[in-house]
Amino acid sequence: CISPLVQSVEETPEPIPAKIKGHIPKWINGNLLRNGPGKFEFGNDKFNHWFDGMALLHQFQLAHGTVTYRSRFLQSSSYLRNSQHSRIVASEFGTLAMPDPCKSLFGRFLARFEPPHPTLLIMNKICSSSSDFHKRDPWGSSALTENLWHLQVDWSKFIAVNGATAHPHYESDGTTYNMGNSYGKHGSSYNIIRVPPQESGHGDTLEGAKVLCSIPPRDRAKPSYYHSFGMTENYIVFIEQPLRLNLLKIITSKLRGTAIYDGISWEPQHNTYFHVVNKHTGEVLPGSWCSQPFVAFHQINAFEERGCVVLDLCCQDEGTSLALYTLQNLRRSGQGLDQV
């Protein structure tokens, strides 16, 4: 049963020795960092979806055949605000934050129109320069710099995109590629972003970032959900899958009393399309490549071989899997977990 994995835990700020089964070579030294949800309620309020849990950072420090462990909750704006009020005040993917019960009826009504506080932490360029990892981080090992625990990057201050994926790709010279959506009067667009290498001593910023290429969705009002993309030596590969974001539903979700998750729909009547872009010129290759509908979160590998672009990924034929990751389902035993 995986129920213990979806229960709230306390952080472990001080290192503790880990129990080792087997043998760890003494020449392996360093830190292994992992991140995952570790808190699923504040006060009497409970999150609904596994993706909603507050981020708990885990550090495993390996030195001379021994391992120590410690953990700390990411001090994000959501975590701090929820902790301060001892209830969920920041809406997440599958959980809608309810208005403050202490407000008047009129105040609770107006709260439906308040813009959401951004909770997305974009780790892009700051993760490519190991020399800056230790500047201000008391753990001395993670890329969570700037204000001791995290650095929030506002892409819109540099380029006309609304956020970007958490899985950028890097060239050997330090050039970074990422993808992000933009929204305007003509609907949405998929954008490939290129960030040039930063000069030594100037810190990690997004200066010089530009949109290399914009790809129009097949339905601008319902763009595809994507979590990552593929990159080879010469090409960017973007998969437009029929897991759709209904922008109208998402924009009005708070007013309608629903979570963002309610605005995501699986539409298997549409195929999955592959867009291939020359990353040197920004040109979208002519032609159309499609497959049966599927959903993928992470690209495993992408490479060029004998004039072909090869893409490895783990995918699902059924796009309703997001519903399986509700906490209610994950805490069950039996057939419900078999689907997960």
CSV table of C-alpha atoms in Angstrom, one decimal:
chain,number,residue,atom,x,y,z
A,1,CYS,CA,0.0,0.0,0.0
A,2,ILE,CA,1.4,3.4,-0.9
A,3,SER,CA,-0.8,5.2,1.6
A,4,PRO,CA,2.1,6.2,3.8
A,5,LEU,CA,3.7,8.0,0.8
A,6,VAL,CA,0.7,10.5,0.7
A,7,GLN,CA,0.6,11.4,4.3
A,8,SER,CA,2.0,14.6,5.8
A,9,VAL,CA,5.4,14.4,7.4
A,10,GLU,CA,7.6,16.7,9.5
A,11,GLU,CA,10.8,18.2,8.1
A,12,THR,CA,14.2,17.0,9.3
A,13,PRO,CA,16.4,20.1,9.3
A,14,GLU,CA,19.3,18.5,11.1
A,15,PRO,CA,21.3,15.7,9.5
A,16,ILE,CA,20.6,12.2,10.7
A,17,PRO,CA,22.5,9.0,9.8
A,18,ALA,CA,20.7,6.8,7.2
A,19,LYS,CA,20.5,3.0,7.5
A,20,ILE,CA,22.5,1.4,4.6
A,21,LYS,CA,21.6,-1.9,3.1
A,22,GLY,CA,24.5,-3.2,1.1
A,23,HIS,CA,27.7,-1.3,0.4
A,24,ILE,CA,28.4,2.2,-0.8
A,25,PRO,CA,31.9,2.7,-2.4
A,26,LYS,CA,34.0,5.2,-0.4
A,27,TRP,CA,34.9,7.1,-3.6
A,28,ILE,CA,31.2,8.2,-4.0
A,29,ASN,CA,31.0,11.6,-2.4
A,30,GLY,CA,28.4,14.3,-2.9
A,31,ASN,CA,24.8,15.3,-2.4
A,32,LEU,CA,21.7,13.7,-3.9
A,33,LEU,CA,18.7,16.1,-3.9
A,34,ARG,CA,15.1,15.0,-4.3
A,35,ASN,CA,11.8,16.9,-4.2
A,36,GLY,CA,8.2,15.7,-3.6
A,37,PRO,CA,5.0,16.5,-1.9
A,38,GLY,CA,5.3,16.3,1.9
A,39,LYS,CA,2.4,18.2,3.4
A,40,PHE,CA,-1.3,17.7,2.4
A,41,GLU,CA,-3.2,19.8,4.9
A,42,PHE,CA,-3.2,23.1,6.9
A,43,GLY,CA,-5.4,23.3,9.9
A,44,ASN,CA,-8.7,21.6,9.0
A,45,ASP,CA,-8.2,22.2,5.3
A,46,LYS,CA,-7.0,19.3,3.1
A,47,PHE,CA,-5.6,19.2,-0.4
A,48,ASN,CA,-7.4,17.0,-3.0
A,49,HIS,CA,-4.7,16.1,-5.4
A,50,TRP,CA,-1.2,14.6,-5.1
A,51,PHE,CA,0.2,17.5,-7.2
A,52,ASP,CA,-1.1,20.0,-4.6
A,53,GLY,CA,1.2,18.9,-1.7
A,54,MET,CA,3.7,21.3,-0.4
A,55,ALA,CA,7.3,20.7,-1.8
A,56,LEU,CA,9.6,18.9,0.7
A,57,LEU,CA,13.3,19.0,-0.4
A,58,HIS,CA,15.3,15.9,0.6
A,59,GLN,CA,19.1,15.9,0.8
A,60,PHE,CA,21.2,12.7,1.0
A,61,GLN,CA,24.8,13.5,1.7
A,62,LEU,CA,27.2,10.7,0.7
A,63,ALA,CA,30.7,10.8,2.2
A,64,HIS,CA,33.2,7.9,2.7
A,65,GLY,CA,30.7,5.2,2.6
A,66,THR,CA,28.2,6.9,4.9
A,67,VAL,CA,24.9,8.7,4.2
A,68,THR,CA,23.1,11.4,6.2
A,69,TYR,CA,19.7,12.7,5.5
A,70,ARG,CA,17.8,15.9,6.1
A,71,SER,CA,14.8,17.6,4.7
A,72,ARG,CA,13.1,21.0,4.6
A,73,PHE,CA,9.9,22.4,3.2
A,74,LEU,CA,10.4,24.8,0.3
A,75,GLN,CA,9.6,28.3,1.7
A,76,SER,CA,7.3,29.2,-1.2
A,77,SER,CA,4.8,31.9,-1.0
A,78,SER,CA,2.0,29.3,-0.8
A,79,TYR,CA,3.6,27.4,2.0
A,80,LEU,CA,4.3,30.6,4.0
A,81,ARG,CA,0.8,32.0,3.5
A,82,ASN,CA,-0.9,28.7,4.3
A,83,SER,CA,1.2,28.3,7.4
A,84,GLN,CA,0.5,31.9,8.5
A,85,HIS,CA,-3.3,31.4,8.3
A,86,SER,CA,-3.3,27.8,9.3
A,87,ARG,CA,-5.6,27.0,6.4
A,88,ILE,CA,-5.3,26.7,2.6
A,89,VAL,CA,-5.4,30.2,1.2
A,90,ALA,CA,-3.5,29.6,-2.1
A,91,SER,CA,-5.4,27.5,-4.7
A,92,GLU,CA,-3.5,24.7,-6.3
A,93,PHE,CA,-3.9,22.3,-9.2
A,94,GLY,CA,-6.7,20.2,-7.7
A,95,THR,CA,-7.8,22.3,-4.7
A,96,LEU,CA,-9.6,25.6,-4.7
A,97,ALA,CA,-8.8,27.9,-1.7
A,98,MET,CA,-12.0,29.1,-0.1
A,99,PRO,CA,-12.5,32.7,0.9
A,100,ASP,CA,-11.6,33.8,4.4
A,101,PRO,CA,-14.6,32.9,6.6
A,102,CYS,CA,-13.9,35.9,8.8
A,103,LYS,CA,-14.7,38.3,5.9
A,104,SER,CA,-18.1,39.7,5.3
A,105,LEU,CA,-20.4,38.2,2.7
A,106,PHE,CA,-19.4,41.1,0.4
A,107,GLY,CA,-15.7,40.5,1.1
A,108,ARG,CA,-16.0,36.8,0.3
A,109,PHE,CA,-17.8,37.6,-2.9
A,110,LEU,CA,-15.0,40.0,-4.0
A,111,ALA,CA,-12.4,37.4,-3.1
A,112,ARG,CA,-13.7,35.4,-6.0
A,113,PHE,CA,-12.2,38.0,-8.3
A,114,GLU,CA,-8.8,38.3,-6.7
A,115,PRO,CA,-6.0,37.2,-9.0
A,116,PRO,CA,-4.2,34.0,-7.8
A,117,HIS,CA,-0.8,34.3,-6.3
A,118,PRO,CA,1.7,32.6,-8.5
A,119,THR,CA,3.2,29.5,-6.9
A,120,LEU,CA,5.2,28.1,-9.8
A,121,LEU,CA,8.9,28.1,-9.1
A,122,ILE,CA,10.8,28.2,-12.4
A,123,MET,CA,14.3,26.7,-12.1
A,124,ASN,CA,16.0,27.5,-15.4
A,125,LYS,CA,19.2,29.4,-15.9
A,126,ILE,CA,20.0,29.4,-12.2
A,127,CYS,CA,20.5,25.6,-12.3
A,128,SER,CA,23.1,25.6,-15.0
A,129,SER,CA,25.9,27.3,-13.1
A,130,SER,CA,27.3,25.2,-10.3
A,131,SER,CA,29.6,28.0,-9.2
A,132,ASP,CA,26.6,29.9,-7.9
A,133,PHE,CA,25.0,27.0,-6.0
A,134,HIS,CA,26.8,27.7,-2.8
A,135,LYS,CA,26.5,31.5,-2.6
A,136,ARG,CA,23.7,31.9,-0.1
A,137,ASP,CA,22.4,28.4,0.5
A,138,PRO,CA,22.8,27.3,4.1
A,139,TRP,CA,22.6,23.7,2.9
A,140,GLY,CA,25.7,24.3,0.7
A,141,SER,CA,24.5,22.0,-2.0
A,142,SER,CA,21.2,23.0,-3.7
A,143,ALA,CA,20.3,25.5,-6.4
A,144,LEU,CA,17.9,27.2,-4.2
A,145,THR,CA,19.7,30.5,-3.9
A,146,GLU,CA,18.9,34.3,-3.7
A,147,ASN,CA,16.8,34.5,-0.5
A,148,LEU,CA,18.1,31.4,1.2
A,149,TRP,CA,15.4,29.1,0.0
A,150,HIS,CA,14.1,29.9,-3.5
A,151,LEU,CA,14.4,32.3,-6.4
A,152,GLN,CA,11.3,33.1,-8.4
A,153,VAL,CA,11.9,34.1,-12.0
A,154,ASP,CA,9.3,36.2,-13.8
A,155,TRP,CA,9.7,35.3,-17.4
A,156,SER,CA,7.4,38.1,-18.5
A,157,LYS,CA,10.0,40.7,-17.5
A,158,PHE,CA,12.3,39.4,-20.2
A,159,ILE,CA,10.2,37.9,-22.9
A,160,ALA,CA,6.5,37.8,-23.8
A,161,VAL,CA,5.7,34.4,-22.3
A,162,ASN,CA,3.6,33.4,-19.3
A,163,GLY,CA,5.9,31.0,-17.5
A,164,ALA,CA,7.9,28.0,-18.8
A,165,THR,CA,8.5,24.4,-18.1
A,166,ALA,CA,10.5,23.1,-15.2
A,167,HIS,CA,12.6,20.9,-17.6
A,168,PRO,CA,14.9,23.1,-19.7
A,169,HIS,CA,17.7,21.7,-21.9
A,170,TYR,CA,21.3,23.0,-22.0
A,171,GLU,CA,24.0,23.2,-24.6
A,172,SER,CA,27.6,22.6,-23.7
A,173,ASP,CA,28.3,26.3,-24.1
A,174,GLY,CA,25.7,27.2,-21.5
A,175,THR,CA,22.9,28.1,-24.0
A,176,THR,CA,19.5,27.2,-22.5
A,177,TYR,CA,16.3,26.2,-24.3
A,178,ASN,CA,12.8,26.0,-22.8
A,179,MET,CA,9.2,26.3,-23.8
A,180,GLY,CA,6.3,28.4,-22.5
A,181,ASN,CA,2.9,29.6,-23.6
A,182,SER,CA,1.7,33.1,-24.3
A,183,TYR,CA,-1.8,34.4,-24.4
A,184,GLY,CA,-3.1,37.3,-26.4
A,185,LYS,CA,-6.2,38.6,-28.3
A,186,HIS,CA,-5.7,36.0,-31.0
A,187,GLY,CA,-5.5,33.1,-28.5
A,188,SER,CA,-2.5,31.1,-27.2
A,189,SER,CA,0.8,30.2,-28.7
A,190,TYR,CA,3.5,27.6,-27.9
A,191,ASN,CA,6.9,29.4,-27.7
A,192,ILE,CA,10.4,28.0,-27.9
A,193,ILE,CA,12.8,30.1,-25.8
A,194,ARG,CA,16.5,30.5,-26.1
A,195,VAL,CA,18.6,32.0,-23.3
A,196,PRO,CA,22.3,32.8,-24.3
A,197,PRO,CA,25.2,31.9,-22.0
A,198,GLN,CA,25.7,34.4,-19.2
A,199,GLU,CA,29.0,36.2,-18.8
A,200,SER,CA,31.1,35.1,-15.8
A,201,GLY,CA,30.5,37.4,-12.8
A,202,HIS,CA,27.2,38.7,-14.0
A,203,GLY,CA,25.1,36.1,-12.1
A,204,ASP,CA,22.4,34.0,-13.5
A,205,THR,CA,19.6,36.0,-15.2
A,206,LEU,CA,17.4,35.7,-18.3
A,207,GLU,CA,19.1,38.7,-20.0
A,208,GLY,CA,19.2,38.2,-23.7
A,209,ALA,CA,16.4,35.6,-23.7
A,210,LYS,CA,14.3,35.6,-26.9
A,211,VAL,CA,11.5,33.6,-28.4
A,212,LEU,CA,13.1,31.5,-31.1
A,213,CYS,CA,9.8,30.2,-32.6
A,214,SER,CA,6.1,30.4,-31.9
A,215,ILE,CA,3.8,27.6,-32.9
A,216,PRO,CA,0.0,28.1,-33.1
A,217,PRO,CA,-2.1,25.4,-31.3
A,218,ARG,CA,-4.6,23.5,-33.4
A,219,ASP,CA,-7.2,25.1,-31.1
A,220,ARG,CA,-6.0,28.4,-29.7
A,221,ALA,CA,-8.7,28.4,-27.1
A,222,LYS,CA,-7.7,25.0,-25.9
A,223,PRO,CA,-3.9,24.5,-26.1
A,224,SER,CA,-2.3,21.3,-25.3
A,225,TYR,CA,-0.9,20.5,-21.8
A,226,TYR,CA,2.8,19.7,-21.9
A,227,HIS,CA,5.3,19.1,-19.2
A,228,SER,CA,8.5,18.8,-21.2
A,229,PHE,CA,10.0,18.6,-24.7
A,230,GLY,CA,12.7,16.9,-26.6
A,231,MET,CA,16.0,18.3,-28.0
A,232,THR,CA,18.6,16.8,-30.3
A,233,GLU,CA,21.8,18.4,-31.6
A,234,ASN,CA,19.9,20.3,-34.2
A,235,TYR,CA,16.2,20.1,-33.4
A,236,ILE,CA,13.5,20.9,-30.8
A,237,VAL,CA,10.7,18.3,-30.8
A,238,PHE,CA,7.4,19.4,-29.3
A,239,ILE,CA,4.5,17.0,-28.8
A,240,GLU,CA,1.0,18.5,-29.0
A,241,GLN,CA,-1.2,16.0,-27.3
A,242,PRO,CA,-5.0,15.9,-26.9
A,243,LEU,CA,-4.8,16.7,-23.2
A,244,ARG,CA,-6.3,20.2,-23.5
A,245,LEU,CA,-6.4,23.3,-21.3
A,246,ASN,CA,-9.7,24.9,-21.6
A,247,LEU,CA,-8.6,28.5,-21.1
A,248,LEU,CA,-12.1,29.9,-20.5
A,249,LYS,CA,-12.8,27.3,-17.7
A,250,ILE,CA,-9.4,27.9,-16.1
A,251,ILE,CA,-9.8,31.7,-16.1
A,252,THR,CA,-13.2,31.5,-14.6
A,253,SER,CA,-12.4,28.5,-12.2
A,254,LYS,CA,-12.4,30.6,-9.1
A,255,LEU,CA,-15.6,32.4,-10.0
A,256,ARG,CA,-17.2,29.1,-10.7
A,257,GLY,CA,-15.9,27.5,-7.5
A,258,THR,CA,-13.7,24.9,-9.2
A,259,ALA,CA,-10.0,24.0,-9.2
A,260,ILE,CA,-7.7,24.5,-12.2
A,261,TYR,CA,-7.9,20.7,-12.7
A,262,ASP,CA,-11.5,21.1,-13.8
A,263,GLY,CA,-10.3,23.0,-16.9
A,264,ILE,CA,-8.2,20.1,-18.3
A,265,SER,CA,-9.9,17.6,-20.5
A,266,TRP,CA,-8.8,14.5,-22.4
A,267,GLU,CA,-10.1,14.6,-26.0
A,268,PRO,CA,-9.1,11.3,-27.7
A,269,GLN,CA,-11.0,12.2,-30.9
A,270,HIS,CA,-7.9,14.2,-31.8
A,271,ASN,CA,-4.5,12.8,-32.7
A,272,THR,CA,-1.2,13.6,-31.2
A,273,TYR,CA,1.0,15.9,-33.3
A,274,PHE,CA,4.8,16.3,-33.4
A,275,HIS,CA,6.3,19.7,-34.2
A,276,VAL,CA,10.0,19.7,-35.2
A,277,VAL,CA,11.9,23.0,-35.1
A,278,ASN,CA,15.4,23.8,-36.3
A,279,LYS,CA,16.9,25.2,-33.2
A,280,HIS,CA,19.6,27.2,-35.1
A,281,THR,CA,17.1,29.0,-37.4
A,282,GLY,CA,13.8,28.8,-35.5
A,283,GLU,CA,12.2,27.3,-38.6
A,284,VAL,CA,9.4,24.8,-38.1
A,285,LEU,CA,10.0,21.9,-40.5
A,286,PRO,CA,7.4,21.5,-43.2
A,287,GLY,CA,5.2,18.5,-43.1
A,288,SER,CA,2.9,16.9,-40.5
A,289,TRP,CA,3.7,14.0,-38.2
A,290,CYS,CA,1.0,12.5,-36.0
A,291,SER,CA,0.1,9.4,-34.1
A,292,GLN,CA,-2.8,7.9,-32.2
A,293,PRO,CA,-3.7,9.9,-29.1
A,294,PHE,CA,-1.5,9.5,-26.1
A,295,VAL,CA,-0.3,11.5,-23.1
A,296,ALA,CA,3.4,11.9,-22.0
A,297,PHE,CA,4.9,13.9,-19.2
A,298,HIS,CA,8.7,13.3,-19.6
A,299,GLN,CA,10.9,12.8,-22.5
A,300,ILE,CA,13.5,10.1,-21.9
A,301,ASN,CA,15.9,10.8,-24.8
A,302,ALA,CA,16.1,12.5,-28.2
A,303,PHE,CA,18.8,12.0,-30.8
A,304,GLU,CA,19.6,12.0,-34.5
A,305,GLU,CA,20.5,8.8,-36.3
A,306,ARG,CA,21.0,8.2,-40.0
A,307,GLY,CA,19.1,11.3,-41.0
A,308,CYS,CA,16.2,10.6,-38.6
A,309,VAL,CA,15.1,12.2,-35.4
A,310,VAL,CA,14.5,9.5,-32.8
A,311,LEU,CA,12.4,10.3,-29.7
A,312,ASP,CA,12.2,8.0,-26.6
A,313,LEU,CA,9.4,8.7,-24.2
A,314,CYS,CA,7.1,7.0,-21.7
A,315,CYS,CA,3.5,7.5,-22.6
A,316,GLN,CA,-0.1,6.4,-21.9
A,317,ASP,CA,-2.8,5.6,-24.3
A,318,GLU,CA,-5.4,6.8,-21.9
A,319,GLY,CA,-5.3,10.5,-20.9
A,320,THR,CA,-7.5,10.4,-17.8
A,321,SER,CA,-4.7,9.4,-15.5
A,322,LEU,CA,-4.7,12.8,-13.7
A,323,ALA,CA,-7.9,11.8,-12.0
A,324,LEU,CA,-6.2,8.7,-10.6
A,325,TYR,CA,-3.8,10.9,-8.6
A,326,THR,CA,-6.4,12.3,-6.2
A,327,LEU,CA,-5.3,11.7,-2.6
A,328,GLN,CA,-8.6,9.9,-1.9
A,329,ASN,CA,-7.7,7.3,-4.6
A,330,LEU,CA,-4.0,7.0,-3.7
A,331,ARG,CA,-4.9,6.3,0.0
A,332,ARG,CA,-7.2,3.4,-1.0
A,333,SER,CA,-6.0,-0.2,-1.4
A,334,GLY,CA,-7.1,-2.7,-4.0
A,335,GLN,CA,-8.2,-2.0,-7.6
A,336,GLY,CA,-8.0,1.8,-7.3
A,337,LEU,CA,-4.3,1.6,-6.9
A,338,ASP,CA,-3.9,-1.0,-9.7
A,339,GLN,CA,-4.7,1.8,-12.2
A,340,VAL,CA,-2.0,4.0,-10.8
